[in-house]
PDB file of C-alpha atoms in Angstrom:
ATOM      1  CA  UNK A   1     -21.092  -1.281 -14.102  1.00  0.00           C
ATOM      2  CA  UNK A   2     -18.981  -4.122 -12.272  1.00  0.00           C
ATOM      3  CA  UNK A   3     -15.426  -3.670 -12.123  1.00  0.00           C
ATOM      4  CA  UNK A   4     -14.655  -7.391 -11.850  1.00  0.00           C
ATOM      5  CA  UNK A   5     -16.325  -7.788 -15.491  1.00  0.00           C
ATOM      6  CA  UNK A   6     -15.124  -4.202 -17.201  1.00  0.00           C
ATOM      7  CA  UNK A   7     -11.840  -4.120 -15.925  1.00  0.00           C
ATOM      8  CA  UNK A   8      -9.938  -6.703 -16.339  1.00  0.00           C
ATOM      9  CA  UNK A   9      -6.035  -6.124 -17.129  1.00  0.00           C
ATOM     10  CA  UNK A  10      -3.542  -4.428 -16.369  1.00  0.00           C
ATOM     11  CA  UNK A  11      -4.026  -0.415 -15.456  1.00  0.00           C
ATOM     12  CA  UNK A  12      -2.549   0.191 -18.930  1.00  0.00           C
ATOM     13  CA  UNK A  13      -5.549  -1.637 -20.821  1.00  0.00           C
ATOM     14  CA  UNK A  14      -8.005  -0.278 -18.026  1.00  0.00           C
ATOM     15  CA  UNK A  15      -6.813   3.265 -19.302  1.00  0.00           C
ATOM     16  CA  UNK A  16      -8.347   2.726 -22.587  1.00  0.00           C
ATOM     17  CA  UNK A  17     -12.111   1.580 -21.507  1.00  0.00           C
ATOM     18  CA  UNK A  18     -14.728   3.777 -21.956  1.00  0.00           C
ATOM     19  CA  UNK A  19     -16.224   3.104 -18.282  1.00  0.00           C
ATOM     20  CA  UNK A  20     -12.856   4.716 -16.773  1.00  0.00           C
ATOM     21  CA  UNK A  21     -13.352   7.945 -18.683  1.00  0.00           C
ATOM     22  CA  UNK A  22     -17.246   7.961 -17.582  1.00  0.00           C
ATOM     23  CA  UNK A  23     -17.183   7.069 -14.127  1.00  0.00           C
ATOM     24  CA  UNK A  24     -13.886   9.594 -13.800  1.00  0.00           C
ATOM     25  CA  UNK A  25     -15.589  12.298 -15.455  1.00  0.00           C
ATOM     26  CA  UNK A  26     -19.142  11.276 -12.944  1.00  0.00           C
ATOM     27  CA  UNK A  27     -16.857  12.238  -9.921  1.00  0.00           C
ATOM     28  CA  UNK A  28     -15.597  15.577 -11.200  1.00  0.00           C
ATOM     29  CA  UNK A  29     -18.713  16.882 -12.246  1.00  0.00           C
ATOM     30  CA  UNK A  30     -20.459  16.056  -9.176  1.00  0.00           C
ATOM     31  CA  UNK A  31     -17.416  17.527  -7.285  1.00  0.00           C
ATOM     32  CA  UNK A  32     -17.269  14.189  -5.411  1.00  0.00           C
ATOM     33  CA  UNK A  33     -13.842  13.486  -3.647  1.00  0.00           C
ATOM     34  CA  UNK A  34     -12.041  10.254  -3.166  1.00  0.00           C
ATOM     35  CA  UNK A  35     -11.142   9.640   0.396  1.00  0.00           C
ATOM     36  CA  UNK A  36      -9.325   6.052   0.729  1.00  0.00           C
ATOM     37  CA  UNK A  37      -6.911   3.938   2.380  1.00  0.00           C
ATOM     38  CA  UNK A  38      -4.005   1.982   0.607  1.00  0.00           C
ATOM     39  CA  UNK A  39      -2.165  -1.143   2.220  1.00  0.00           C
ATOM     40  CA  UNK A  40       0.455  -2.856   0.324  1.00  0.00           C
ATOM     41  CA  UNK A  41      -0.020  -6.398   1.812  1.00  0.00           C
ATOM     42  CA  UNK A  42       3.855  -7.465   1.385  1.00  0.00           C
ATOM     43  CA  UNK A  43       5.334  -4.364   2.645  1.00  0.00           C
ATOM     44  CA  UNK A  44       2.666  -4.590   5.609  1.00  0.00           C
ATOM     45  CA  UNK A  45       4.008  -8.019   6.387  1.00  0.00           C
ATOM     46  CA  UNK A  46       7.611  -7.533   6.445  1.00  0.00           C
ATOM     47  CA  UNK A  47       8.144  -4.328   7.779  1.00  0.00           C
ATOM     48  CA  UNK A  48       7.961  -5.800  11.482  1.00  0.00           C
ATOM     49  CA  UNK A  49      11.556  -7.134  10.606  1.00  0.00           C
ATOM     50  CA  UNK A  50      12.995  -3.083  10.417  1.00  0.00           C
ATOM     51  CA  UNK A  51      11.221  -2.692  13.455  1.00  0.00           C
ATOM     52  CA  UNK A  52      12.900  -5.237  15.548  1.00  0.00           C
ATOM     53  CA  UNK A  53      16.217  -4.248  14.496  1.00  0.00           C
ATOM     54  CA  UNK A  54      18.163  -2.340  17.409  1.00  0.00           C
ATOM     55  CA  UNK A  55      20.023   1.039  16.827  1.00  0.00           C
ATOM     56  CA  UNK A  56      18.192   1.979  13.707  1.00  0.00           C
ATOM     57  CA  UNK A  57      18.066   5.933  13.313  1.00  0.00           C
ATOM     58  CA  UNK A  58      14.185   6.206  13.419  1.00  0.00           C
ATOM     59  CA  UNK A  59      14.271   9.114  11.194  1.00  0.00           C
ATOM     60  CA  UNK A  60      15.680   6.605   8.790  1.00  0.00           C
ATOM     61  CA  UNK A  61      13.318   3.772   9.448  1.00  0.00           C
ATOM     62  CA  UNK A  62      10.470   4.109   6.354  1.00  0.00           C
ATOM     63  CA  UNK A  63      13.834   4.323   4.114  1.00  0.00           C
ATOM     64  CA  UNK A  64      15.129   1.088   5.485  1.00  0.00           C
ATOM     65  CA  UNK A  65      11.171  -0.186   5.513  1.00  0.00           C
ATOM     66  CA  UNK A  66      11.429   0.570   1.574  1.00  0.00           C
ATOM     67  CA  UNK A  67      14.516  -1.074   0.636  1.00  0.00           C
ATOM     68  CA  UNK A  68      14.003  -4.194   2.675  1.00  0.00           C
ATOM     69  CA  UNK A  69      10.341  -4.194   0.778  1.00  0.00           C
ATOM     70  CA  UNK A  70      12.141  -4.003  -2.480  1.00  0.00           C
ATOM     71  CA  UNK A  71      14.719  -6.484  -1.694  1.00  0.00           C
ATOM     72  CA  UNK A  72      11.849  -8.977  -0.340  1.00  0.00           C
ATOM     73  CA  UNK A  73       9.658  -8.497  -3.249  1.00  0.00           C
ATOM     74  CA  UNK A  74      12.064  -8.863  -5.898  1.00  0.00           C
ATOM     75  CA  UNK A  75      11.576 -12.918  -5.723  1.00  0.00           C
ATOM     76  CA  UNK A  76       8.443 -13.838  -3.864  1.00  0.00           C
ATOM     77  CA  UNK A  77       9.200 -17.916  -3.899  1.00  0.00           C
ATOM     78  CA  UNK A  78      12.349 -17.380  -2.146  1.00  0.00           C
ATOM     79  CA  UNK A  79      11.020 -15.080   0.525  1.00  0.00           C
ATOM     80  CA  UNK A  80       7.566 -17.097   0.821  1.00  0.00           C
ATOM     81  CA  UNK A  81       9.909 -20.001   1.169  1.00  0.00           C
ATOM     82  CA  UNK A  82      12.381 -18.662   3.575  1.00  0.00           C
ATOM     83  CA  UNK A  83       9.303 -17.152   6.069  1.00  0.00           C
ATOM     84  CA  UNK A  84       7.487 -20.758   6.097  1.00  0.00           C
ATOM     85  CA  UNK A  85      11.239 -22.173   7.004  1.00  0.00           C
ATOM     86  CA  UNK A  86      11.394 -19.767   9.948  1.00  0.00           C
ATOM     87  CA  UNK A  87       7.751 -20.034  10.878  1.00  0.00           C
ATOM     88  CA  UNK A  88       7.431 -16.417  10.502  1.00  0.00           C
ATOM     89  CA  UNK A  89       6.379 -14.061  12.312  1.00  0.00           C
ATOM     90  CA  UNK A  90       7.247 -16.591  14.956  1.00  0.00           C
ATOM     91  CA  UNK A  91      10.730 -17.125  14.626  1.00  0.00           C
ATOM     92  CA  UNK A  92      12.592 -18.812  17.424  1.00  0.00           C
ATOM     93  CA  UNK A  93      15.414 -17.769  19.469  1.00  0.00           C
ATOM     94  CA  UNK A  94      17.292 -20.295  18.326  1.00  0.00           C
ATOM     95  CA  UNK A  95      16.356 -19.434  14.521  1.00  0.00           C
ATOM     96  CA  UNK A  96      17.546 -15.603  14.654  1.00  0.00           C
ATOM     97  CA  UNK A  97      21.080 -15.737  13.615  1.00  0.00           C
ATOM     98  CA  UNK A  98      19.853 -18.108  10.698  1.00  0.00           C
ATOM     99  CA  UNK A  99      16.885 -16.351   9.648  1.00  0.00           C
ATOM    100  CA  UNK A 100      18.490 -13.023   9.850  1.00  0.00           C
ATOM    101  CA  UNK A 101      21.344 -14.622   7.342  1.00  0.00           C
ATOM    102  CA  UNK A 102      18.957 -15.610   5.210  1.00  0.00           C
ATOM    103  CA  UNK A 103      17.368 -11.923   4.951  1.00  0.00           C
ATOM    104  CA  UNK A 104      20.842 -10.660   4.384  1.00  0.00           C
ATOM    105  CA  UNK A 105      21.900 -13.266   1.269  1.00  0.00           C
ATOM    106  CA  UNK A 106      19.004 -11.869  -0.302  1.00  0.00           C
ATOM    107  CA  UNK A 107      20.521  -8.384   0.586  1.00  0.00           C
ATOM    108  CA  UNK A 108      23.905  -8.762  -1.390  1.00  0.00           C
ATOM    109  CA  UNK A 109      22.261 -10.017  -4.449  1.00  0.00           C
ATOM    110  CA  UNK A 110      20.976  -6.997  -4.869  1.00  0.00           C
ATOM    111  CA  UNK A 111      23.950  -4.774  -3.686  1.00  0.00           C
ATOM    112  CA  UNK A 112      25.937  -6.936  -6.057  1.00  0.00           C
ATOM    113  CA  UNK A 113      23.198  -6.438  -8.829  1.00  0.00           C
ATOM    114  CA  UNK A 114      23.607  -2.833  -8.470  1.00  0.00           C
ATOM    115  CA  UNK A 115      27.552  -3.014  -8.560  1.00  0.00           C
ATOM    116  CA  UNK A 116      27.146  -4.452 -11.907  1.00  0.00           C
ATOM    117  CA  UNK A 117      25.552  -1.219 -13.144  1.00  0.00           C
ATOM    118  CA  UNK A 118      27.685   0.963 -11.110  1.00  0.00           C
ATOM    119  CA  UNK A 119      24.972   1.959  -8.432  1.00  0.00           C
ATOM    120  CA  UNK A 120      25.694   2.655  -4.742  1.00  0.00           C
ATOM    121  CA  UNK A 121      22.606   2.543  -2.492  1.00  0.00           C
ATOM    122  CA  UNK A 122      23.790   3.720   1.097  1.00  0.00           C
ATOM    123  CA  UNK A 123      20.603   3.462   2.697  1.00  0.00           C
ATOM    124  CA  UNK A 124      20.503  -1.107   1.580  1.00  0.00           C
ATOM    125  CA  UNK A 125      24.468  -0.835   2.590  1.00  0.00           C
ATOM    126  CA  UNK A 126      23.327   0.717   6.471  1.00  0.00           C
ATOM    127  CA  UNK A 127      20.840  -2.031   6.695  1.00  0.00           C
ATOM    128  CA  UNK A 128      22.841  -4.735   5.199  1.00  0.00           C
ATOM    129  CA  UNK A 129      25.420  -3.905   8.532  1.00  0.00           C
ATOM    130  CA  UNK A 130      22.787  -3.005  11.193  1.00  0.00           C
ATOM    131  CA  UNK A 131      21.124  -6.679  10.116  1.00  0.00           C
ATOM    132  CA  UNK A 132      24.147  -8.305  10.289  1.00  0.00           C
ATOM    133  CA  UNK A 133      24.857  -6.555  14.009  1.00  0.00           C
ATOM    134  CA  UNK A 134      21.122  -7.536  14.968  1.00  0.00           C
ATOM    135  CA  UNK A 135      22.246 -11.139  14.529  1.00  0.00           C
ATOM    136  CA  UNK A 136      23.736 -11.233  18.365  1.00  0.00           C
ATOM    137  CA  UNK A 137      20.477  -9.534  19.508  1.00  0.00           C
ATOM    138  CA  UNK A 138      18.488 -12.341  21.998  1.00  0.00           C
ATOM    139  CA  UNK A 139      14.928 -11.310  20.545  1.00  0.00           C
ATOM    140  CA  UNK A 140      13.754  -9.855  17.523  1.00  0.00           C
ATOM    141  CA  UNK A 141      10.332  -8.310  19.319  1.00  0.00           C
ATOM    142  CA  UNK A 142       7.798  -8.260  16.869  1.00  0.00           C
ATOM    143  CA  UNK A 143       8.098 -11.460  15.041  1.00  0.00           C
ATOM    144  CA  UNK A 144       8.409 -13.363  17.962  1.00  0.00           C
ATOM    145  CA  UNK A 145       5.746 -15.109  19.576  1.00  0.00           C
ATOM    146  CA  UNK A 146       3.153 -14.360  17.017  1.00  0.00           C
ATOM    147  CA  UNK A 147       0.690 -16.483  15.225  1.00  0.00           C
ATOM    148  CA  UNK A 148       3.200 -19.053  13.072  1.00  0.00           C
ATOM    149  CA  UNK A 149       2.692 -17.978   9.440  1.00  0.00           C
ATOM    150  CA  UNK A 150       0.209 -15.270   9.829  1.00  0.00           C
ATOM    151  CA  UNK A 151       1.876 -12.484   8.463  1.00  0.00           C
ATOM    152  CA  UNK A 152      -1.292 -10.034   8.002  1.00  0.00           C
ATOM    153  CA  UNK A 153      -3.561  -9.888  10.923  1.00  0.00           C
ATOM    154  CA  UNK A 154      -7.652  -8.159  11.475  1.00  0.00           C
ATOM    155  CA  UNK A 155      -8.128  -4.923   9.301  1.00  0.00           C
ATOM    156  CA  UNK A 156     -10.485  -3.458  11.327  1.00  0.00           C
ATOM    157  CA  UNK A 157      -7.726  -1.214  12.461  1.00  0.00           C
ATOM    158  CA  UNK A 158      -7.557   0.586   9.028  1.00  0.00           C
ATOM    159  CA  UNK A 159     -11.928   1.142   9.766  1.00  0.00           C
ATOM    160  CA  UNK A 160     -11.608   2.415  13.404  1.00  0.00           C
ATOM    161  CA  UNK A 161      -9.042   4.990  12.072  1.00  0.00           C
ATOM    162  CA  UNK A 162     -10.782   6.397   9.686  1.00  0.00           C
ATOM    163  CA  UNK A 163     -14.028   6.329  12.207  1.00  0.00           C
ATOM    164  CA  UNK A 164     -11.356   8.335  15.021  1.00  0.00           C
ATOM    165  CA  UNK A 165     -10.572  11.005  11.901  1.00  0.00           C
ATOM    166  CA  UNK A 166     -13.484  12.121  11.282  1.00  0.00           C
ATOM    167  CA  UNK A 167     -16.384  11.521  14.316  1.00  0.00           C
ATOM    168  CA  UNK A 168     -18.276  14.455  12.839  1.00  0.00           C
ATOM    169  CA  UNK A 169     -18.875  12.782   9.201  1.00  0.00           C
ATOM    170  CA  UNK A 170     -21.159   9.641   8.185  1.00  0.00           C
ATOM    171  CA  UNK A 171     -19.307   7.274   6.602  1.00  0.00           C
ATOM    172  CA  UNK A 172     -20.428   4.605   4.868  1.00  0.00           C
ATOM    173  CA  UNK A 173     -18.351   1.256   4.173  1.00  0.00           C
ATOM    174  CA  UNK A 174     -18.807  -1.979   1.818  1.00  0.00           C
ATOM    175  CA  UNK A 175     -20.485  -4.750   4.206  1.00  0.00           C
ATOM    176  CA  UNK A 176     -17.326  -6.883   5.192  1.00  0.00           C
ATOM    177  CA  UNK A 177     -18.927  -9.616   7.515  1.00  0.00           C
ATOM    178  CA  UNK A 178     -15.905  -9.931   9.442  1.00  0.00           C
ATOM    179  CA  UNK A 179     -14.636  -6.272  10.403  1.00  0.00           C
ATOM    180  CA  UNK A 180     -18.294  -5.738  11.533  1.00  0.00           C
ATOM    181  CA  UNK A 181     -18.362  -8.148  13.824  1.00  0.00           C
ATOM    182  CA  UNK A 182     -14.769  -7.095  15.017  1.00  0.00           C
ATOM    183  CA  UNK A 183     -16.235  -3.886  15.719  1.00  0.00           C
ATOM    184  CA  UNK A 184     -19.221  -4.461  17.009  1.00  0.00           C
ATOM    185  CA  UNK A 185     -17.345  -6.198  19.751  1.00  0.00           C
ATOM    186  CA  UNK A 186     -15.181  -2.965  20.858  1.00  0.00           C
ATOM    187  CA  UNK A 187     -16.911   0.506  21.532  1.00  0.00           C
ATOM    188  CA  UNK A 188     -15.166   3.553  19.558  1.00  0.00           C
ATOM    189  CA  UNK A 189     -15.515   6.036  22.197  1.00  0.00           C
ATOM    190  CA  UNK A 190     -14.095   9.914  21.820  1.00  0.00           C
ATOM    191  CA  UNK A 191     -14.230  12.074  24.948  1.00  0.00           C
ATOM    192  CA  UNK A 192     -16.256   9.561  26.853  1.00  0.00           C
ATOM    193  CA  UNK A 193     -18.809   8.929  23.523  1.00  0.00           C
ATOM    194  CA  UNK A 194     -19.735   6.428  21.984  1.00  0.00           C
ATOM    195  CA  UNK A 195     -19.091   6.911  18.377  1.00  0.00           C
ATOM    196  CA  UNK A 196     -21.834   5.865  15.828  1.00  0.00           C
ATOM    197  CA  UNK A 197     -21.014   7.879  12.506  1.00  0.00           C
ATOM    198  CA  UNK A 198     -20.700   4.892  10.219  1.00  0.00           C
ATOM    199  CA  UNK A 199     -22.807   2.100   8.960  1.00  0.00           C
ATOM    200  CA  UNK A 200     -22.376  -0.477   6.140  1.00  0.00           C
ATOM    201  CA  UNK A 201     -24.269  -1.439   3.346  1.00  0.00           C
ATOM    202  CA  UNK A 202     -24.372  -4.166   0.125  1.00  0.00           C
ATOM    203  CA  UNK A 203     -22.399  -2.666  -2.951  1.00  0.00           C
ATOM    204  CA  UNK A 204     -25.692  -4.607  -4.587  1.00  0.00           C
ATOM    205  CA  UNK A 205     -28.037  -2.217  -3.479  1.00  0.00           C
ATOM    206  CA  UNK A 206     -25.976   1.140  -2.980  1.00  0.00           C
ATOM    207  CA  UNK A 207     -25.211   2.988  -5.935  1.00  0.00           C
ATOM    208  CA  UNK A 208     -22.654   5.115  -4.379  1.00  0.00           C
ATOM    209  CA  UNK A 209     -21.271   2.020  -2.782  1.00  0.00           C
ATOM    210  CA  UNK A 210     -20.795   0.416  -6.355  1.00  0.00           C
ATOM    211  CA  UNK A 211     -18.966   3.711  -7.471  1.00  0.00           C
ATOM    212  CA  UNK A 212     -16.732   3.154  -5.085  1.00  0.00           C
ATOM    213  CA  UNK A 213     -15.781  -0.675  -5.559  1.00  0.00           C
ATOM    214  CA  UNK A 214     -15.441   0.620  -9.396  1.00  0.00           C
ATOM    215  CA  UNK A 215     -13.101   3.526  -7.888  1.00  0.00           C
ATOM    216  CA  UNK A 216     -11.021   1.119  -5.593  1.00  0.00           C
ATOM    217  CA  UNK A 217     -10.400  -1.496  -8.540  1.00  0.00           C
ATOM    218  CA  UNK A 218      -8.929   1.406 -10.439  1.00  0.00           C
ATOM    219  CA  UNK A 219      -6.875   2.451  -7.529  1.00  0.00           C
ATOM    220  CA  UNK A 220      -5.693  -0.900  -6.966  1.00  0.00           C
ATOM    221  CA  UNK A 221      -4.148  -1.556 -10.264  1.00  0.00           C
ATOM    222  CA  UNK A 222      -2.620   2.363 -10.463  1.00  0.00           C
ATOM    223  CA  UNK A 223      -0.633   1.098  -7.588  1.00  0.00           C
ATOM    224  CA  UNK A 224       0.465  -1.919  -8.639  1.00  0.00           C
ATOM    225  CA  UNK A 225       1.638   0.302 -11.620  1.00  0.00           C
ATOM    226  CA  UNK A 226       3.256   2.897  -9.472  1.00  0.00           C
ATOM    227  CA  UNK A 227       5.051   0.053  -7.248  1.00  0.00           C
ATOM    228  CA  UNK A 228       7.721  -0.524 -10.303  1.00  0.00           C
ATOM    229  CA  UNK A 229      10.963   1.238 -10.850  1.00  0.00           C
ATOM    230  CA  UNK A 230      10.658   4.991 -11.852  1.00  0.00           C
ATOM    231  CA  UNK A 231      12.065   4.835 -15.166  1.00  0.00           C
ATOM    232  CA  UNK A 232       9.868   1.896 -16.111  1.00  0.00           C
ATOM    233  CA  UNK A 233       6.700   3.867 -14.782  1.00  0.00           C
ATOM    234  CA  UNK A 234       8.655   6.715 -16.699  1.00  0.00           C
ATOM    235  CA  UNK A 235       8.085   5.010 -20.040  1.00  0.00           C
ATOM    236  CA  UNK A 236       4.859   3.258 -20.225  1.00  0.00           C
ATOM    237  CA  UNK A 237       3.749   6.748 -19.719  1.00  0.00           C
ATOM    238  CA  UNK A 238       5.836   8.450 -21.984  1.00  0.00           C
ATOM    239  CA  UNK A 239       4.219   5.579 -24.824  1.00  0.00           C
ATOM    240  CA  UNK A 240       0.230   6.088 -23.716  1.00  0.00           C
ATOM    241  CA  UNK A 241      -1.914   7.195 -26.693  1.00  0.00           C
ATOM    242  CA  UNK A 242      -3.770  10.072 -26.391  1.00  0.00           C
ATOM    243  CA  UNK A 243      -7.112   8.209 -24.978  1.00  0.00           C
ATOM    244  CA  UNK A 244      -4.970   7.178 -21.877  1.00  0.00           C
ATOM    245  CA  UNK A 245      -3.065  10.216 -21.375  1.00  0.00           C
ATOM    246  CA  UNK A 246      -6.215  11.932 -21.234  1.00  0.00           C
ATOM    247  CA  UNK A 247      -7.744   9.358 -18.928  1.00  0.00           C
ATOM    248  CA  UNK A 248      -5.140   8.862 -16.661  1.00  0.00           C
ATOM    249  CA  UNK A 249      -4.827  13.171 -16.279  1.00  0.00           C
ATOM    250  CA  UNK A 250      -8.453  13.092 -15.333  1.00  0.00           C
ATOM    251  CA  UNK A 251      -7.596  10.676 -12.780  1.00  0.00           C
ATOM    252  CA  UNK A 252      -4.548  12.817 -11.396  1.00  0.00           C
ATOM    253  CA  UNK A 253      -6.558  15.593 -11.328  1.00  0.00           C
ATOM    254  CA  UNK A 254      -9.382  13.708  -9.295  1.00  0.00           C
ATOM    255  CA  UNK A 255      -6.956  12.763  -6.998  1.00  0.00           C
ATOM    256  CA  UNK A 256      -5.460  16.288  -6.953  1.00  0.00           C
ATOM    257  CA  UNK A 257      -8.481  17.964  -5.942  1.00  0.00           C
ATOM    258  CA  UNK A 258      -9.254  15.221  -3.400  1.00  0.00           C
ATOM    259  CA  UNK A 259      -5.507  15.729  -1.624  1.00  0.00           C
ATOM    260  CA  UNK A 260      -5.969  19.379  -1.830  1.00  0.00           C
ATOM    261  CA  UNK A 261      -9.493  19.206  -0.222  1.00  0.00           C
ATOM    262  CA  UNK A 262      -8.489  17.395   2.803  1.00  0.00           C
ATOM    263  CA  UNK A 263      -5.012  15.347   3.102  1.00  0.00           C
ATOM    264  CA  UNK A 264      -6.346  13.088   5.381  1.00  0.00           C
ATOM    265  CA  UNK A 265      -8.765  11.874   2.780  1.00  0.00           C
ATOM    266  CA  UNK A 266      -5.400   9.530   1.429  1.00  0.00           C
ATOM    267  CA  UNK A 267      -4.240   6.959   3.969  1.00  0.00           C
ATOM    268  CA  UNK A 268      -1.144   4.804   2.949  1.00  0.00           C
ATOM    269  CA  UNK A 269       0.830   1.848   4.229  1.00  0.00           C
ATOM    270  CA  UNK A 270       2.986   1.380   1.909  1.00  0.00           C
ATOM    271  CA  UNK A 271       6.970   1.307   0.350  1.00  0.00           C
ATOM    272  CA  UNK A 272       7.539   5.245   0.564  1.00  0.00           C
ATOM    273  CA  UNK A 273       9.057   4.807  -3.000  1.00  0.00           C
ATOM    274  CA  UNK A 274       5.540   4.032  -4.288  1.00  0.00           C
ATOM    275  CA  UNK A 275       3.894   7.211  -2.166  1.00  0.00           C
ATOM    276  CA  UNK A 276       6.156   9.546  -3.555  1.00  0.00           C
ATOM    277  CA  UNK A 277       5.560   8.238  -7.029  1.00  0.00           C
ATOM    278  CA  UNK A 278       1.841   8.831  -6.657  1.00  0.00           C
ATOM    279  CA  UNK A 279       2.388  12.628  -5.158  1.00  0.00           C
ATOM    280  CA  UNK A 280       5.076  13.185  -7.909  1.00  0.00           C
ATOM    281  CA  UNK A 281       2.709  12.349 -11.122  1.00  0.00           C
ATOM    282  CA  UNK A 282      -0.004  14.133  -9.282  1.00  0.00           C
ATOM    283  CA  UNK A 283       1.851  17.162  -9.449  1.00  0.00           C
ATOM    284  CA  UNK A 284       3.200  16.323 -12.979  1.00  0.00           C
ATOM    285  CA  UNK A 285      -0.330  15.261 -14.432  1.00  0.00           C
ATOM    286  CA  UNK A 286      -2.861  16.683 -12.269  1.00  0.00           C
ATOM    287  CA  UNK A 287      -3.242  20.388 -12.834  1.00  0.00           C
ATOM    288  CA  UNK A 288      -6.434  21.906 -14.365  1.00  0.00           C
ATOM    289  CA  UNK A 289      -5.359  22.646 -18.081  1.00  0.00           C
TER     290      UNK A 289
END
């Protein structure tokens, strides 16, 4: 099975195909667990902007990381546009007091927005005025003198953790040409060792290795799904037929029993609004009927 041929659409059509309910019901009778690692690329970009911002309570900071993300995301040409303007994550000293008003026009749309429909959000109202302070700061420290327009940098990062978590297990990764040769160049050493408890292999001639690009496809599009507005996730569940209801419980209860086996198997970088989505319908749709 290739997932680039079998599932195409959106995780709503993906919930009907035959091949979801097989390989998903494959993993639970082998007691296999999934152990994986979720960036959103977006909110991984533009979270270095909360960062830079002085006086934030740091208890507070993944809520401000959220709101900015939804705020940023809501019109991608006008933030794409607005970064490339700036040169971001390079912007100039002399560029902060514009850039930052940029950031915060895109702010009160969506405070205004929500005035429309009578909603208050405090935690977009804090930002909105610890922005608008951060405006007389003389450097904004991490998207300052970094590569012009390179919002994402290396992923090997995301590999060497997972290699640090767990030196006592063999893992085995997808052949990515580049991240090998990023750490090949670097020693992962633990208490003075060198660790070698990984390899990589082709997904062509690894069966377990094609399971899991299948897997990741499907986890892909669930959180594209999940990274919506509750009450719209809310209702294109509430209207699944009974072939994807029963498809996407077998997936919650995958994921269930992988959480519950080892937490650490579930790795996210991403808008905590969407992570709390995907532990909430876990809980909703994941126990053992």
């Amino acid at each position: 099975m290739k997932s680039t041929k079998d599932l195409k659409g959106s995780f709503i059509e993906i919930l009907r195909k035959d091949n979801f309910r097989k390989i998903l019901q494959l993993i639970q009778d082998k007691g296999w667990h999934i152990h994986f690692s979720i960036v959103q690329i977006l909110y991984y970009g533009f979270v270095d902007i909360v960062d830079s911002i002085d006086g934030l309570d740091v208890d507070l900071l993944f809520a401000f990381k959220a709101e900015l993300y939804k705020v940023l995301k809501k019109d991608p040409n006008t933030t794409v546009s607005i970064f490339k303007k700036y040169k971001y994550p390079n912007v100039a000293t002399k560029d902060i007091n514009n850039f930052l008003s940029e950031i915060l026009t895109l702010i009160e749309s969506v405070i205004t927005e929500d005035a429309k429909r009578f909603i208050i959000n405090p935690f977009l109202l804090v930002l909105k005025s610890c922005i608008e302070k951060a405006k007389e700061q003389k450097e904004l420290t991490f998207i300052q003198n970094e590569t012009t327009h390179e919002w994402v940098g290396e992923f090997e990062q995301f590999y060497k953790q997972q290699i640090l978590n767990f030196p006592k297990k063999t893992l085995v990764f997808d052949e990515e040409k580049q991240v090998m040769n990023q750490i090949a160049e670097e020693n992962i050493i633990i208490n003075g060792k060198t660790l070698n408890n990984y390899s990589f292999k082709e997904s062509e001639s690894d069966a377990m290795i094609q399971v899991c690009d299948y897997v990741v496809s499907i986890l892909r599009k669930y959180i594209i799904f999940l990274d919506r507005l509750e009450s719209e996730v809310d209702a294109d569940i509430q209207n699944f037929d009974e072939n994807q209801m029963n498809n996407y419980k077998l997936l919650n209860r995958i994921l269930a029993a992988s959480l519950d086996y080892n937490p650490l198997f579930v790795h996210f970088v991403a808008s905590q609004h969407t992570v709390a989505k995907y532990h909430m319908y876990i809980k909703k749709y994941g126990k053992i009927e």
